[in-house]
PDB file of C-alpha atoms in Angstrom:
ATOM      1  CA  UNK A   1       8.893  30.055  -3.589  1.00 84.00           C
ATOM      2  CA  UNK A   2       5.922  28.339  -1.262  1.00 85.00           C
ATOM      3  CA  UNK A   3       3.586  29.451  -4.136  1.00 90.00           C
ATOM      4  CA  UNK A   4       5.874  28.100  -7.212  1.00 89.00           C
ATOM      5  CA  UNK A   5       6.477  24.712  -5.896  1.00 91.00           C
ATOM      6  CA  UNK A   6       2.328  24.563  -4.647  1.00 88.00           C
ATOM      7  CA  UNK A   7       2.180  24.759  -8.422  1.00 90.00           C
ATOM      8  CA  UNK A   8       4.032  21.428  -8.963  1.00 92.00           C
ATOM      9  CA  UNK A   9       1.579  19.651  -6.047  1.00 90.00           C
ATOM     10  CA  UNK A  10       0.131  16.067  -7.032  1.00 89.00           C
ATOM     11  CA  UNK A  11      -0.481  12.838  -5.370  1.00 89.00           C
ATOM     12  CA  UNK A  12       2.287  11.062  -7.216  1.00 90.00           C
ATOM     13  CA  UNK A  13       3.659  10.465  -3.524  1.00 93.00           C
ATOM     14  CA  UNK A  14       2.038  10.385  -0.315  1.00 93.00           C
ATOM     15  CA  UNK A  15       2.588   8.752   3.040  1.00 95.00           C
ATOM     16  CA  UNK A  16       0.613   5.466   3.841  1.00 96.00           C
ATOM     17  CA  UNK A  17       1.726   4.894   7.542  1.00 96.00           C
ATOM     18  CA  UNK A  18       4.431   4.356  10.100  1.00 98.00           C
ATOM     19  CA  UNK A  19       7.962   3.113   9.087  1.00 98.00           C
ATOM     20  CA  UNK A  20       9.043   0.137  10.991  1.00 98.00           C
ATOM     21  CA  UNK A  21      12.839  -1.534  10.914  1.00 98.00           C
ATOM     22  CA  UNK A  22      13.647  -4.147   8.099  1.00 98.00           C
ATOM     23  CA  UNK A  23      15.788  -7.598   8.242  1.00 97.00           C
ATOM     24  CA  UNK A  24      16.069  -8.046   4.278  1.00 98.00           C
ATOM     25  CA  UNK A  25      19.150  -7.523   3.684  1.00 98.00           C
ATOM     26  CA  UNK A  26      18.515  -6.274   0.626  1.00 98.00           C
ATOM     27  CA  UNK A  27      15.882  -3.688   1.871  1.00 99.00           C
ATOM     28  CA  UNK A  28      17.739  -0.155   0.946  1.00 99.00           C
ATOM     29  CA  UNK A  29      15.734   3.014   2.877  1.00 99.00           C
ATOM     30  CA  UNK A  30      15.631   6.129   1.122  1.00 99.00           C
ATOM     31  CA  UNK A  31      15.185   8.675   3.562  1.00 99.00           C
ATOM     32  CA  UNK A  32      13.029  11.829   2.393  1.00 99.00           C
ATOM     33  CA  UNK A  33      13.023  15.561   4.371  1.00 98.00           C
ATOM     34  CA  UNK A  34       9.699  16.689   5.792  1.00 98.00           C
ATOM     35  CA  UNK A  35       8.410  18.695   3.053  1.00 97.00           C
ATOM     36  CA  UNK A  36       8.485  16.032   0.498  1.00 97.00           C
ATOM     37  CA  UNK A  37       5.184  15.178  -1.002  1.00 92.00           C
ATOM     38  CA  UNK A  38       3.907  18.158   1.171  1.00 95.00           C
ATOM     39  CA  UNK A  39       5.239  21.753   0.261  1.00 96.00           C
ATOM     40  CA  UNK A  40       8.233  21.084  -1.278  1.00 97.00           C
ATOM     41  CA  UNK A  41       7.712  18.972  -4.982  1.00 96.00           C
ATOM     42  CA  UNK A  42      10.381  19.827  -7.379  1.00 97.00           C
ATOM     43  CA  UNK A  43      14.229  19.933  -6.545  1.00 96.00           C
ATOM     44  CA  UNK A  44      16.603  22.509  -7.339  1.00 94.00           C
ATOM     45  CA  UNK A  45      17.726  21.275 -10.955  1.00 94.00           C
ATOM     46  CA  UNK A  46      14.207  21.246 -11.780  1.00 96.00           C
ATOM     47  CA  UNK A  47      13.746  17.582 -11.439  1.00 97.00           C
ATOM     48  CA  UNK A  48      10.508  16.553  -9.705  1.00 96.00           C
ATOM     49  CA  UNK A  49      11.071  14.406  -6.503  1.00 97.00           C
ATOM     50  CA  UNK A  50       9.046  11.983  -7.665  1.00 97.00           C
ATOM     51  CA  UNK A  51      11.511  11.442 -11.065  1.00 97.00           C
ATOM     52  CA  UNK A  52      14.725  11.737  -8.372  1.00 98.00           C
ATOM     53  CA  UNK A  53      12.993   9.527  -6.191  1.00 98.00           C
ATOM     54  CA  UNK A  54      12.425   6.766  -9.235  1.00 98.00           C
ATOM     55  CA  UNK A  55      15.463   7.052 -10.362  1.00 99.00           C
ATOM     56  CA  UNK A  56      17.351   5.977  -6.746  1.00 99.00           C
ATOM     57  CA  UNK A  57      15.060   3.396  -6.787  1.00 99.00           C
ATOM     58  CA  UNK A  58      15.604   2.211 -10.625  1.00 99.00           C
ATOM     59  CA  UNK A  59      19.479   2.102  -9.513  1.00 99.00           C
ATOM     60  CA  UNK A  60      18.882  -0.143  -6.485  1.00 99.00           C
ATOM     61  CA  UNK A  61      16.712  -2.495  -8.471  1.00 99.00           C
ATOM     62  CA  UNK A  62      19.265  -2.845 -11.425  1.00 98.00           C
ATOM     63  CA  UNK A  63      21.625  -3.705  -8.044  1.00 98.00           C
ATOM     64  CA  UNK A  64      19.198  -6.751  -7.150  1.00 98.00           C
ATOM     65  CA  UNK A  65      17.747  -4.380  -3.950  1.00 99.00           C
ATOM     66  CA  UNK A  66      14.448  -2.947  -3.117  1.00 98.00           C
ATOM     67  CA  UNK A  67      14.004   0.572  -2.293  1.00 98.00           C
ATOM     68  CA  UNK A  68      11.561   1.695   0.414  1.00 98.00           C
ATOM     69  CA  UNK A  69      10.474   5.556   0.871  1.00 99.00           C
ATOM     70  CA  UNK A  70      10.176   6.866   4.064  1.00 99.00           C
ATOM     71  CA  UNK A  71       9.911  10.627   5.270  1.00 98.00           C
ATOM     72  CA  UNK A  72      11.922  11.207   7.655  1.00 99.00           C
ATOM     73  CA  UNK A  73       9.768  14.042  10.094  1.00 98.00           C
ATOM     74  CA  UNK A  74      11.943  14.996  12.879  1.00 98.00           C
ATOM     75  CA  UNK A  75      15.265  16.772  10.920  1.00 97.00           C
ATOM     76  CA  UNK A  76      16.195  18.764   7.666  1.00 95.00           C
ATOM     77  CA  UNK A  77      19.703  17.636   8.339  1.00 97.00           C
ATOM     78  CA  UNK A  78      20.707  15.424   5.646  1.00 98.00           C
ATOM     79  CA  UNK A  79      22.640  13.617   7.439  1.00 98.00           C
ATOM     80  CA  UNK A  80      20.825  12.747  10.461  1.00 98.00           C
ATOM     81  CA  UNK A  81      17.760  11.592   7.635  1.00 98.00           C
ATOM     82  CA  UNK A  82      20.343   9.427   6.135  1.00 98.00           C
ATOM     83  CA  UNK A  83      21.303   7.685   9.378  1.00 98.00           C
ATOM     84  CA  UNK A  84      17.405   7.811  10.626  1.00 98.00           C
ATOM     85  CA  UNK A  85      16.363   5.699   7.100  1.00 99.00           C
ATOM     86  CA  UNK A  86      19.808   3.759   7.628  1.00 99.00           C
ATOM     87  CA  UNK A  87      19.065   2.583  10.971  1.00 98.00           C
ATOM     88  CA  UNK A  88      15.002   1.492   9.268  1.00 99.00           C
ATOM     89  CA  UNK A  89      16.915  -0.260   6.483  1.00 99.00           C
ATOM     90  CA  UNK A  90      17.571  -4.238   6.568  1.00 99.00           C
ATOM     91  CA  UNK A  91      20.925  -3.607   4.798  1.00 99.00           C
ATOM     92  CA  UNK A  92      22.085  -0.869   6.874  1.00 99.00           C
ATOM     93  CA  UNK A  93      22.613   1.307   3.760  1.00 99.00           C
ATOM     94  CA  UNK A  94      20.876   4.624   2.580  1.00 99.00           C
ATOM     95  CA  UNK A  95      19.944   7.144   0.104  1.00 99.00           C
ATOM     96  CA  UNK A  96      19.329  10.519   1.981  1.00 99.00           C
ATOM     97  CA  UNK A  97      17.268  12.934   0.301  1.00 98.00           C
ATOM     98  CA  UNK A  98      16.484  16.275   0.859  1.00 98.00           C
ATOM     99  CA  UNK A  99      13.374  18.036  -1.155  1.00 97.00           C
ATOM    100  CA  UNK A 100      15.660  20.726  -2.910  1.00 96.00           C
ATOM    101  CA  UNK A 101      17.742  17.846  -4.090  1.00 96.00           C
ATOM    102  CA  UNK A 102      20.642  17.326  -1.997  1.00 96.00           C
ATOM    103  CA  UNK A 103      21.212  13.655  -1.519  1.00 97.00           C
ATOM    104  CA  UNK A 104      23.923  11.282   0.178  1.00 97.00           C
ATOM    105  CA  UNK A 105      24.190   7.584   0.749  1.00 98.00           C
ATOM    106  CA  UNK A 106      24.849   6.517   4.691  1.00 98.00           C
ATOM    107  CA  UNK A 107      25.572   3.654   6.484  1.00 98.00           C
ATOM    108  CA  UNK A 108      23.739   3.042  10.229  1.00 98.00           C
ATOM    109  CA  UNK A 109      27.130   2.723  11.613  1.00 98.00           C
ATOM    110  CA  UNK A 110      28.183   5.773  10.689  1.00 97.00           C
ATOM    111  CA  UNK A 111      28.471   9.208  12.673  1.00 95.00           C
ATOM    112  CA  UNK A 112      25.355  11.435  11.122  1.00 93.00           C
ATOM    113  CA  UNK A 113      28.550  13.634   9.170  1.00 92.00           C
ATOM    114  CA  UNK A 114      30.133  10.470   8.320  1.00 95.00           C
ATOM    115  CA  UNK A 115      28.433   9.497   4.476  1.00 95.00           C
ATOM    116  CA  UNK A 116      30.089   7.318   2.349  1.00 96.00           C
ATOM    117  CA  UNK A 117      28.858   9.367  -0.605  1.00 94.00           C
ATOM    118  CA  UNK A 118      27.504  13.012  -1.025  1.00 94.00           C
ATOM    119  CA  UNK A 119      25.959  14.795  -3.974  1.00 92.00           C
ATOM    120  CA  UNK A 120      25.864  18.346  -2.294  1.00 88.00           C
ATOM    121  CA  UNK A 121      25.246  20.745  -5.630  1.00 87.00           C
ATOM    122  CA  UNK A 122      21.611  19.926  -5.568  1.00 90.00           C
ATOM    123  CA  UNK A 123      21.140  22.157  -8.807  1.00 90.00           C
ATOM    124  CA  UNK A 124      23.316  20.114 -10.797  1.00 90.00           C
ATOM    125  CA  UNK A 125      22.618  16.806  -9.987  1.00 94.00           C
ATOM    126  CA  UNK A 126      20.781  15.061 -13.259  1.00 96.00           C
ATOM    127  CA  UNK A 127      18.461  11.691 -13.669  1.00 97.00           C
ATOM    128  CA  UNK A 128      21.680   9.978 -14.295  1.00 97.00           C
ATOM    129  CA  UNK A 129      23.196  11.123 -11.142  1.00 97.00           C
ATOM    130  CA  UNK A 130      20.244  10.119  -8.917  1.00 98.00           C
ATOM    131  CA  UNK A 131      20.145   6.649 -10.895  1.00 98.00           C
ATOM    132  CA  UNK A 132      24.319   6.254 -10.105  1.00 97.00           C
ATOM    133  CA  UNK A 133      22.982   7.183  -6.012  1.00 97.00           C
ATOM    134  CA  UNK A 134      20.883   4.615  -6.312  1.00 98.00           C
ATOM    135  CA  UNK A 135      23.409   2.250  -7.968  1.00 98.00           C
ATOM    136  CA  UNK A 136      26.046   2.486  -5.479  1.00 98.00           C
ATOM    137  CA  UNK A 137      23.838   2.240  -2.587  1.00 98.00           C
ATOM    138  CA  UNK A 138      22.616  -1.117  -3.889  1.00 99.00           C
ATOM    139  CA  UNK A 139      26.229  -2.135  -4.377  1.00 98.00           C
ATOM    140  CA  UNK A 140      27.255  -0.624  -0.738  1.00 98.00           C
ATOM    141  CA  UNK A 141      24.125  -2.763   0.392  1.00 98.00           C
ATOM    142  CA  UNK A 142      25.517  -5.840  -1.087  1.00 98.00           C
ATOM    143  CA  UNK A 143      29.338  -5.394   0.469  1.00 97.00           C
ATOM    144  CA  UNK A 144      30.496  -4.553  -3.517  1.00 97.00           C
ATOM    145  CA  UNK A 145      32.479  -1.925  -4.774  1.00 94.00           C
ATOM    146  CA  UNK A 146      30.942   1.566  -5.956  1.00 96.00           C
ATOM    147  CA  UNK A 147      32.019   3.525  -8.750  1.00 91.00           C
ATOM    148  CA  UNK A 148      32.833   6.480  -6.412  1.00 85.00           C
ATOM    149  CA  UNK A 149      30.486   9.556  -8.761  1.00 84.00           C
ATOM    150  CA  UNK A 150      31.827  13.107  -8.483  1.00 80.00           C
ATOM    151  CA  UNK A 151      29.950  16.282  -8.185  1.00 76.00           C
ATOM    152  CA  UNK A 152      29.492  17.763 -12.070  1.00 73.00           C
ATOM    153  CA  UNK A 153      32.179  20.898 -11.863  1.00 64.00           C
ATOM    154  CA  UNK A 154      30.956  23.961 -13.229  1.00 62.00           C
ATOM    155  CA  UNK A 155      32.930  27.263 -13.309  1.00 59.00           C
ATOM    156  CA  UNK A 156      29.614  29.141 -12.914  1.00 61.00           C
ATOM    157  CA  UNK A 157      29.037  30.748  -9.231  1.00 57.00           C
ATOM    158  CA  UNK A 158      25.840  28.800  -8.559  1.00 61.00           C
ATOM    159  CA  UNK A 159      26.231  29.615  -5.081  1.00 63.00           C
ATOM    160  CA  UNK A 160      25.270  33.490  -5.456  1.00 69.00           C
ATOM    161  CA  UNK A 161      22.685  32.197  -8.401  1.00 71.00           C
ATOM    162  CA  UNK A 162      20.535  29.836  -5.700  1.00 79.00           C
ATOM    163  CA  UNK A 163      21.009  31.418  -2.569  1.00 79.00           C
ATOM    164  CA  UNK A 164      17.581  32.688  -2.226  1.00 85.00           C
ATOM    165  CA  UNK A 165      15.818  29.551  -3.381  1.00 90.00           C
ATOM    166  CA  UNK A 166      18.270  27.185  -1.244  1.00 89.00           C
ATOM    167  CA  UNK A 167      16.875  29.460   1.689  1.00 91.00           C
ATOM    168  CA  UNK A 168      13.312  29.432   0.976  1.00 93.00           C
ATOM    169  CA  UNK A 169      13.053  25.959   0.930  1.00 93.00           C
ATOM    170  CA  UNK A 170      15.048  25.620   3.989  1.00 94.00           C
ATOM    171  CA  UNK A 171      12.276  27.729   5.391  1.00 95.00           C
ATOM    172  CA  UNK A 172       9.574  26.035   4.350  1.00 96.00           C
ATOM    173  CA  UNK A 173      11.139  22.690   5.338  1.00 96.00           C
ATOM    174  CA  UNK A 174      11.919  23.562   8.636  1.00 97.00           C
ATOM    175  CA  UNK A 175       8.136  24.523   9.179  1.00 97.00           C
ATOM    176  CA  UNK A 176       7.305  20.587   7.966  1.00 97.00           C
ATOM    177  CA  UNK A 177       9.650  19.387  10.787  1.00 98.00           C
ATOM    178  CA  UNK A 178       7.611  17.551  13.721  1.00 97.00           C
ATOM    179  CA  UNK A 179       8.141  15.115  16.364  1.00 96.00           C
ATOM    180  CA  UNK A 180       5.647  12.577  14.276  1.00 94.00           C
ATOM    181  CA  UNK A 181       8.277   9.284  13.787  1.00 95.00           C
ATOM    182  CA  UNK A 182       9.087   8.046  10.109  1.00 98.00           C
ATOM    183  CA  UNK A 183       6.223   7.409   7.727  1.00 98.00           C
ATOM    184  CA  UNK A 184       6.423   5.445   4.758  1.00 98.00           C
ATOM    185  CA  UNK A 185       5.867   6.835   1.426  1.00 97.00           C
ATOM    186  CA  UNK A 186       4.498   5.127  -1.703  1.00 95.00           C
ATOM    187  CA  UNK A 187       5.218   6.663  -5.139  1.00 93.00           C
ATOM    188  CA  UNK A 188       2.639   6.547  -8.559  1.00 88.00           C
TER     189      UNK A 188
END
């Protein structure tokens, strides 16, 4: 798996320096696991991060916000890098991402658990499904209603089909983990 996703590697996104807290209110964090833009460069539906990431942030801009990257170094939970980049963000709202795909929106008042929206079947989650993320969170942002986005269904056991990738990457992201605080992230 290490070697596959090496294969993706680029410099479409790379960190540029320590993340510091916003007061725009219309400053929306998205909130990127360790391995992003390090070891870990295509997600589980085989969307690049860099096309998930631009697509959160083409929602939030069609929502009137701006979107701001940061890696989030010291967890792989998703939750606890949603409430990190919610806590950075002027708006107190969040996109959570994790590098195999996995994303949730969070609020900084929230318990880490506590997200007010989850996509959690990283393999199916499309462009359109990242862009919809990024919608809502702009509208969560701005104290407006979401259209609420369910999971795709599938009868297919994807579980049994991804197992050994979804652990892989868990592997390698848990070796990116470090006590290093958030870094911002720019994206070509």
């Amino acid at each position: 798996m290490r070697t596959e996703q090496q294969s993706f590697a680029n410099k479409n996104i790379f960190a540029t320096g320590a993340a510091e807290t916003s007061y725009d209110p219309r400053d929306v964090v998205i909130g990127v696991s360790p391995a992003t833009g390090k070891d870990i460069w295509v997600t589980l539906s085989g969307l690049s991060l860099a096309d998930a990431i631009s697509e959160v942030l083409a929602g939030l801009e069609e929502e009137g916000c701006t979107g701001r990257i940061v890696r989030i170094n010291d967890s792989l939970d998703l939750g606890m890098i949603g409430l990190t980049a919610a806590r950075l963000s002027g708006s107190g709202v969040s996109v959570g991402l994790q590098a195999k795909g996995t994303a949730l929106i969070h609020r900084r008042d929230l318990a880490p658990l506590a997200n007010l929206e989850l996509y959690s079947v990283a393999p199916t989650i499309t462009r359109e499904l990242y862009r919809m993320m990024g919608i809502n969170a702009g509208r969560h942002a701005k104290g407006a209603t979401p259209e609420p986005v369910r999971n795709p269904y599938s009868d297919e056991a994807i579980e049994a089909r991804y197992h050994t990738k979804v652990v892989s990457l868990v592997a390698i992201e848990r070796e990116c983990v470090n006590s290093n605080g958030p870094e911002v992230m720019e994206l070509r």
